[in-house]
């Protein structure tokens, strides 16, 4: 005898039956334009230098960086965030290479702009940590503490030389109080109202930055807990967000991405400007290491994490898989 109206009457699994069905009803879709590629360029090397803690990522030469930028354009990636690694002997207490028009970052900006023009947003890391001999993101006072206001003066000069070199977007990442307002004023003073600011609004003092230290040949001793945010705090992020917007940020960012999806969602719900998230070196390296061991499916893990970051509210994602992910999406 046929029984009608049997339990369950509602069957959500009907919308999961085939790949096409799942694709049609997907609520979150990744697109190559979502991605920004972080890239490192090292002064004084003749070949790309592999980063041992980040398998597949290198410190580029000027030539290999241009090639990477072209590959990103061809894959449909929106931007490239550049980090310069100067020769060790050029580092000093003030981070002079960061404001030298011929410093490696400024040279790299010019190189990439000459190669790709406006087909790729050229973004520049605006911070002193790669260029100081002490490895901190700012100028130190007589007691070895980061001097907020003295650092802002350096950031203003950095913003101007990066804009002069051709940056479309500057990314102040040092978490100094007032940095967005100072950078916006510095850019406007030289008539560069067109240069956008991507504010590192919620940048946490995370354990997941470890591999990045090798990537930028960091000289840091100690930690950055007096200026990067405490992982325990949420309201602090929202306060930083309000300040950055008031000071003129065009876009805002949460960093790291994966461990702070709740912060990302809060920020995305609160603003009407584009929101980015940075899937940082430790997030990248953990997946690569586990995949190398055969413990996880590499591609599935990559796309699952990227989807989770976008689902949480990121309009754009800085990820070391940007070009690879964009290429694979383009083949789907």
XYZ file of C-alpha atoms in Angstrom:
332
model
C 0.000 0.000 0.000
C 1.352 3.461 -0.934
C 1.628 5.926 1.940
C 1.374 9.635 1.039
C 2.507 12.553 3.159
C 5.271 10.512 4.766
C 7.942 12.252 6.830
C 10.047 14.160 5.816
C 7.823 16.369 3.715
C 10.596 18.908 3.048
C 13.719 17.576 1.339
C 16.525 20.171 0.945
C 18.673 17.437 -0.601
C 16.728 17.865 -3.840
C 18.817 20.988 -4.431
C 22.079 19.044 -4.059
C 21.452 16.213 -6.486
C 23.837 17.101 -9.333
C 26.806 19.405 -9.941
C 24.684 21.630 -12.177
C 21.945 21.872 -9.537
C 24.488 22.773 -6.857
C 26.075 25.361 -9.121
C 22.717 26.926 -9.964
C 21.670 27.413 -6.336
C 25.108 28.415 -4.991
C 24.770 31.522 -2.824
C 28.422 32.554 -3.019
C 30.443 32.635 -6.224
C 34.132 33.282 -6.628
C 35.327 35.301 -9.618
C 38.880 36.106 -10.778
C 38.187 39.803 -10.185
C 37.803 39.050 -6.475
C 41.527 38.395 -6.111
C 44.585 40.491 -5.327
C 48.030 38.876 -5.561
C 50.581 39.741 -2.851
C 54.068 39.647 -4.371
C 57.597 40.123 -3.038
C 60.445 41.679 -5.013
C 63.998 41.415 -3.708
C 66.815 43.768 -4.497
C 70.109 42.447 -5.870
C 69.124 38.917 -6.940
C 69.534 37.458 -10.408
C 66.997 34.641 -10.032
C 63.753 34.289 -8.076
C 64.455 33.087 -4.535
C 62.105 30.352 -3.245
C 60.603 31.014 0.176
C 61.108 27.794 2.108
C 58.187 28.383 4.468
C 55.807 29.215 1.609
C 56.141 26.468 -1.020
C 55.464 27.835 -4.488
C 56.025 31.493 -3.519
C 59.233 33.363 -4.342
C 61.024 36.615 -3.793
C 60.911 37.951 -7.329
C 63.543 39.622 -9.391
C 62.398 42.734 -11.220
C 61.970 40.710 -14.403
C 60.126 37.793 -12.835
C 57.821 40.231 -11.053
C 56.813 41.733 -14.389
C 56.075 38.255 -15.690
C 53.952 37.484 -12.614
C 52.020 40.723 -13.115
C 51.275 39.819 -16.741
C 50.103 36.352 -15.715
C 47.774 37.951 -13.168
C 46.318 40.243 -15.839
C 45.770 37.332 -18.219
C 44.008 35.363 -15.459
C 41.642 38.251 -14.691
C 43.077 39.121 -11.263
C 42.227 42.675 -10.163
C 45.360 43.772 -8.329
C 48.874 43.069 -7.173
C 50.095 44.160 -3.725
C 53.839 44.778 -3.811
C 56.284 44.267 -0.956
C 59.886 45.382 -1.438
C 62.842 43.569 0.138
C 65.926 45.831 0.127
C 69.497 44.661 0.505
C 70.271 44.101 4.169
C 73.014 46.737 4.354
C 70.588 49.424 3.168
C 68.233 48.993 6.109
C 68.480 51.553 8.896
C 66.567 52.838 11.913
C 64.364 55.109 9.779
C 63.662 52.667 6.962
C 65.304 54.938 4.397
C 64.738 52.583 1.412
C 61.022 53.106 1.947
C 61.237 56.761 0.945
C 64.099 56.572 -1.529
C 62.650 57.085 -5.031
C 65.162 54.461 -6.152
C 64.298 52.043 -3.350
C 63.343 48.564 -4.511
C 59.605 48.992 -3.872
C 59.384 52.234 -5.819
C 61.430 50.735 -8.667
C 59.125 47.707 -8.712
C 56.025 49.899 -8.839
C 57.413 51.695 -11.882
C 58.371 48.380 -13.504
C 54.925 46.878 -13.087
C 53.109 50.016 -14.210
C 55.272 50.131 -17.321
C 54.458 46.478 -17.995
C 50.700 46.394 -17.353
C 49.594 50.033 -17.310
C 46.068 50.251 -15.933
C 45.158 46.626 -16.701
C 46.083 45.641 -13.143
C 45.723 47.716 -10.008
C 49.231 48.264 -8.683
C 49.046 48.399 -4.899
C 51.930 49.154 -2.571
C 52.536 48.135 1.014
C 52.976 51.335 2.991
C 54.928 50.242 6.046
C 58.475 50.408 7.371
C 58.957 46.857 8.607
C 60.726 45.619 5.459
C 63.152 48.543 5.454
C 64.136 49.049 9.104
C 67.089 47.331 10.739
C 64.969 46.675 13.836
C 62.058 45.220 11.848
C 59.303 47.271 13.435
C 56.624 49.050 11.442
C 57.677 52.463 12.669
C 60.376 54.712 14.071
C 61.614 53.855 17.559
C 62.014 56.342 20.412
C 64.911 56.472 22.867
C 63.378 53.678 24.917
C 62.893 51.362 21.955
C 59.145 51.890 21.649
C 57.428 52.624 18.358
C 56.873 56.386 18.172
C 53.435 56.798 16.608
C 53.676 60.412 15.459
C 57.253 60.237 14.217
C 56.200 57.187 12.222
C 53.319 59.107 10.644
C 55.808 61.589 9.206
C 57.623 58.724 7.518
C 54.332 57.269 6.223
C 53.400 60.613 4.667
C 56.656 60.675 2.736
C 56.280 57.032 1.747
C 52.809 57.694 0.374
C 54.095 60.483 -1.810
C 57.025 58.531 -3.289
C 54.829 55.494 -3.918
C 52.254 57.660 -5.669
C 54.988 59.316 -7.723
C 56.220 55.856 -8.718
C 52.777 54.997 -10.050
C 50.827 53.180 -7.337
C 47.081 53.128 -7.962
C 46.431 52.158 -4.340
C 48.500 52.487 -1.164
C 48.006 50.121 1.741
C 49.021 51.592 5.111
C 49.547 48.463 7.199
C 51.430 49.606 10.292
C 48.392 50.152 12.566
C 49.556 53.576 13.703
C 46.879 55.869 15.147
C 45.895 58.476 12.566
C 47.731 56.855 9.657
C 44.861 57.055 7.161
C 44.257 60.763 7.723
C 47.948 61.603 7.416
C 48.381 59.542 4.253
C 45.266 61.042 2.650
C 46.498 64.557 3.417
C 49.985 63.779 2.101
C 48.593 62.462 -1.173
C 46.223 65.382 -1.612
C 49.038 67.876 -0.985
C 50.840 66.659 -4.108
C 47.692 66.593 -6.201
C 47.202 62.819 -6.027
C 43.575 62.746 -5.026
C 43.228 59.880 -7.517
C 45.327 57.455 -5.446
C 43.097 55.247 -3.309
C 43.791 54.051 0.230
C 43.216 50.444 1.271
C 43.197 50.666 5.055
C 44.477 47.738 7.083
C 41.673 48.438 9.520
C 41.687 45.317 11.671
C 45.187 43.875 11.641
C 45.705 41.444 14.468
C 48.895 40.442 16.261
C 48.681 36.930 14.864
C 50.827 33.822 15.141
C 50.037 33.117 11.485
C 52.448 35.757 10.146
C 55.445 33.476 10.700
C 56.263 32.563 7.079
C 55.903 36.207 6.016
C 58.932 37.043 8.159
C 61.094 34.974 5.817
C 59.359 36.384 2.752
C 60.381 39.955 3.620
C 63.686 39.041 5.341
C 62.387 40.652 8.522
C 64.858 41.891 11.113
C 62.210 41.924 13.847
C 63.101 41.045 17.414
C 60.221 40.913 19.863
C 56.630 41.429 18.745
C 54.165 44.048 17.527
C 51.533 43.742 20.217
C 51.700 47.433 21.152
C 50.286 48.460 17.773
C 48.638 45.446 16.142
C 45.310 44.402 17.639
C 44.673 41.869 20.379
C 43.054 38.707 18.924
C 40.609 38.750 21.835
C 38.966 42.023 20.804
C 35.996 42.815 18.577
C 34.816 46.282 19.646
C 38.336 47.587 19.127
C 38.100 46.611 15.462
C 34.841 48.465 15.050
C 36.383 51.540 16.648
C 39.330 51.331 14.260
C 36.860 50.964 11.394
C 34.999 54.141 12.339
C 38.265 56.075 12.597
C 39.594 54.841 9.249
C 36.392 55.793 7.456
C 36.329 59.201 9.116
C 39.933 59.785 8.027
C 39.211 58.968 4.387
C 39.774 55.257 3.736
C 38.416 54.182 0.353
C 38.520 50.466 1.191
C 39.024 48.583 4.442
C 40.607 45.253 5.249
C 40.677 42.525 7.873
C 43.944 40.616 8.369
C 44.310 37.654 8.849
C 41.211 36.320 7.103
C 40.482 32.752 8.226
C 40.743 33.095 12.014
C 38.793 36.378 11.924
C 35.770 35.624 9.741
C 33.512 36.904 12.517
C 35.305 40.268 12.432
C 35.099 40.301 8.648
C 31.346 39.709 8.771
C 30.862 42.466 11.343
C 32.871 44.927 9.268
C 31.105 44.011 6.027
C 27.698 44.501 7.632
C 28.679 47.908 8.987
C 30.067 49.724 5.932
C 29.209 50.806 2.404
C 32.802 50.770 1.102
C 34.554 47.723 -0.387
C 35.850 45.255 2.197
C 38.950 43.123 1.647
C 40.517 40.293 3.616
C 44.094 39.020 3.537
C 44.588 35.265 3.552
C 48.035 35.445 5.075
C 51.208 33.406 4.855
C 50.428 31.035 7.719
C 47.017 30.215 6.278
C 48.654 29.495 2.929
C 51.504 27.430 4.354
C 49.300 25.223 6.515
C 47.255 24.119 3.520
C 50.316 23.604 1.341
C 52.047 21.579 4.057
C 49.011 19.404 4.796
C 48.438 18.831 1.079
C 52.079 17.846 0.595
C 51.609 15.225 3.310
C 48.525 13.916 1.516
C 46.307 14.797 4.466
C 43.915 17.054 2.542
C 42.798 17.671 -1.023
C 44.771 20.805 -1.928
C 42.465 22.340 -4.522
C 39.298 21.673 -2.544
C 40.861 23.192 0.573
C 41.999 26.298 -1.328
C 38.597 26.979 -2.831
C 36.752 26.131 0.370
C 38.758 28.705 2.325
C 38.396 31.343 -0.391
C 34.650 30.730 -0.556
C 34.387 31.022 3.213
C 36.201 34.369 3.163
C 33.924 35.736 0.458
C 30.816 34.311 2.155
C 31.778 36.161 5.324
C 31.683 39.459 3.437
C 34.943 40.110 1.602
C 34.559 41.858 -1.732
C 38.225 41.197 -2.465
C 40.702 38.646 -1.173
C 44.465 39.022 -1.000
C 45.767 35.492 -1.473
C 48.989 33.909 -2.680
C 46.824 31.605 -4.798
C 45.265 34.556 -6.654
C 46.562 33.796 -10.139
C 46.239 30.027 -9.818
C 42.703 30.271 -8.447
C 41.691 32.747 -11.139
C 43.082 30.494 -13.875
C 41.163 27.503 -12.551
C 37.946 29.492 -12.272
C 38.415 30.635 -15.852
C 38.583 27.007 -17.014
C 35.355 26.003 -15.281
